[in-house]
CSV table of C-alpha atoms in Angstrom, one decimal:
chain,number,residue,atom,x,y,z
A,6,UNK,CA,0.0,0.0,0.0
A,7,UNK,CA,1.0,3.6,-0.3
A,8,UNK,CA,0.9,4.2,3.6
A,9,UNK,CA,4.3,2.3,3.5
A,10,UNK,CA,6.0,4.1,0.9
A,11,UNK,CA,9.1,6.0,1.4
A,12,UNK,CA,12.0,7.7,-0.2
A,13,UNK,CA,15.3,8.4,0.6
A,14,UNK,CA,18.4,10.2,-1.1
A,15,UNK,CA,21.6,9.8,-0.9
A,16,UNK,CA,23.9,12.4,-1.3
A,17,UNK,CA,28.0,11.9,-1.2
A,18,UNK,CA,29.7,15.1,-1.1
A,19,UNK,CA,33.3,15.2,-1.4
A,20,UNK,CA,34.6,18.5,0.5
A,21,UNK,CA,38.1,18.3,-0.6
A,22,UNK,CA,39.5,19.6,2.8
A,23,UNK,CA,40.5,23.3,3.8
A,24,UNK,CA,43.1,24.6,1.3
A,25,UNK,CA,46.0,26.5,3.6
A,26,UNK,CA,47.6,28.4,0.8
A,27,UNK,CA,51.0,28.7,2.6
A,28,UNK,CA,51.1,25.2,2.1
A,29,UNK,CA,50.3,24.4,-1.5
A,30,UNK,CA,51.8,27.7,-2.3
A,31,UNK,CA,48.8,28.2,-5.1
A,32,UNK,CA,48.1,31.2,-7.7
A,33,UNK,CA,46.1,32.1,-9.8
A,34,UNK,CA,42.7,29.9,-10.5
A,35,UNK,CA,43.9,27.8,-8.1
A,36,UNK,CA,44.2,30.1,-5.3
A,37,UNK,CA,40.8,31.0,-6.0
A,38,UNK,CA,39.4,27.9,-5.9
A,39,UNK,CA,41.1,27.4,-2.7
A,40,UNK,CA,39.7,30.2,-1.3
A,41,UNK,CA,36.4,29.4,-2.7
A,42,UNK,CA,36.5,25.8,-0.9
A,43,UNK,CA,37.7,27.7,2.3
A,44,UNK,CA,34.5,29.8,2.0
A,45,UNK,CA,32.2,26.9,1.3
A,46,UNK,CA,33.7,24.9,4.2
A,47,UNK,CA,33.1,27.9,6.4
A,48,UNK,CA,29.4,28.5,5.9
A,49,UNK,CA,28.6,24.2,5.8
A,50,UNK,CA,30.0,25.1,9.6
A,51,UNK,CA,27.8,28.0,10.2
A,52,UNK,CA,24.8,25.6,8.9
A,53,UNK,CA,25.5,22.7,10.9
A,54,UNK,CA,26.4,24.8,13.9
A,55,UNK,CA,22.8,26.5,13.4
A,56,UNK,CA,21.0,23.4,13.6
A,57,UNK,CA,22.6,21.8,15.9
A,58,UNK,CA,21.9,24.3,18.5
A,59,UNK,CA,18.6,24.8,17.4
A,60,UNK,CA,19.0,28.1,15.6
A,61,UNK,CA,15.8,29.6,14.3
A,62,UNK,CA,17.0,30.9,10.8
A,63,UNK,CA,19.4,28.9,8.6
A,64,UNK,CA,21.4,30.4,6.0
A,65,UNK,CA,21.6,28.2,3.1
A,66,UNK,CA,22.2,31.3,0.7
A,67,UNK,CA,26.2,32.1,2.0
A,68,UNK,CA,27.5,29.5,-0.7
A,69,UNK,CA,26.6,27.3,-3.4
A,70,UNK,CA,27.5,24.2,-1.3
A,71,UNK,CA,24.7,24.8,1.6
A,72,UNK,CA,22.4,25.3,-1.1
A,73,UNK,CA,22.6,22.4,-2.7
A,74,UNK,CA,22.7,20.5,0.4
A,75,UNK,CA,19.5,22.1,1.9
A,76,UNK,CA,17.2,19.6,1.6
A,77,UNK,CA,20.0,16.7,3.0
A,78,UNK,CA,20.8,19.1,6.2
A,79,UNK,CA,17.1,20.3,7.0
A,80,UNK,CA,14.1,19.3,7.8
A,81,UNK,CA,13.6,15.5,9.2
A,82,UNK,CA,16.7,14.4,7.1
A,83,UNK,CA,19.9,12.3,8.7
A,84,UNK,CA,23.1,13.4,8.0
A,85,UNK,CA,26.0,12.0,9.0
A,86,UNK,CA,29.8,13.7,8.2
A,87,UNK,CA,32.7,11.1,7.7
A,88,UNK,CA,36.0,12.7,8.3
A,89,UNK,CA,39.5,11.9,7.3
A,90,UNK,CA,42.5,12.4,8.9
A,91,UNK,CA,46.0,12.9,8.1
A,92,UNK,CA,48.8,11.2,10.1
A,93,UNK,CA,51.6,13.1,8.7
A,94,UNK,CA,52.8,15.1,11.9
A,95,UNK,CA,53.3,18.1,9.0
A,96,UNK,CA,49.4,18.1,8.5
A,97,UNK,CA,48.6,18.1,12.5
A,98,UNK,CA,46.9,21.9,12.1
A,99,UNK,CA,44.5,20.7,9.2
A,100,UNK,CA,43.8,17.2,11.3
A,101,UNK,CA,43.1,19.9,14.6
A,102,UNK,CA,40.7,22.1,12.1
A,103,UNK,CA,39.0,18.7,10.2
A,104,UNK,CA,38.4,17.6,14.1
A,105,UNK,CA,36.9,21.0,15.1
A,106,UNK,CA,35.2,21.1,11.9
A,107,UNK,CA,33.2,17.3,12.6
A,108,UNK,CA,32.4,18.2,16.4
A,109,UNK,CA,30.0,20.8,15.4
């Protein structure tokens, strides 16, 4: 019967990490789309960090990203945030943000 109907969606998003330009030492389109991933990565956290404490207006309109992922953060949706982790000892400050970054 149709009372026992659902739909889901699955969404994988692949955030490419935070893009420290003193280390890749980028120009150019590159740096820009660096910065543009920083950006992104930034208001995700604002999102997540809104609903999570139970803000009452949600800005999905500070980046392309949020907006896209609206309907998978809102509402009665589950979302779960898998994040990786760099051992290299060089790479501790991105590991410290990525952590930071998945506790909200």
């Amino acid at each position: 019967t149709d009372d026992n109907w659902k739909e889901s969606v699955l969404n994988l998003v692949d955030l490419a990490g935070s893009e420290a330009v003193s280390k890749t030492h980028a120009e150019g389109i590159r740096l820009k789309e660096g910065v543009n991933i920083n950006k992104s990565l930034l208001a995700l956290s604002n999102v997540i960090h809104r609903l999570s404490s139970g803000g009452k207006f949600i800005n999905y309109r500070d980046s392309k990203l949020t907006r896209i992922m609206q309907s998978a953060l809102g509402g009665n949706s589950k979302t779960a945030i898998i994040c990786t982790l760099s051992q290299i000892w060089g790479n501790h400050l991105e590991t410290i943000n990525t952590l930071l970054f998945g506790i909200k």
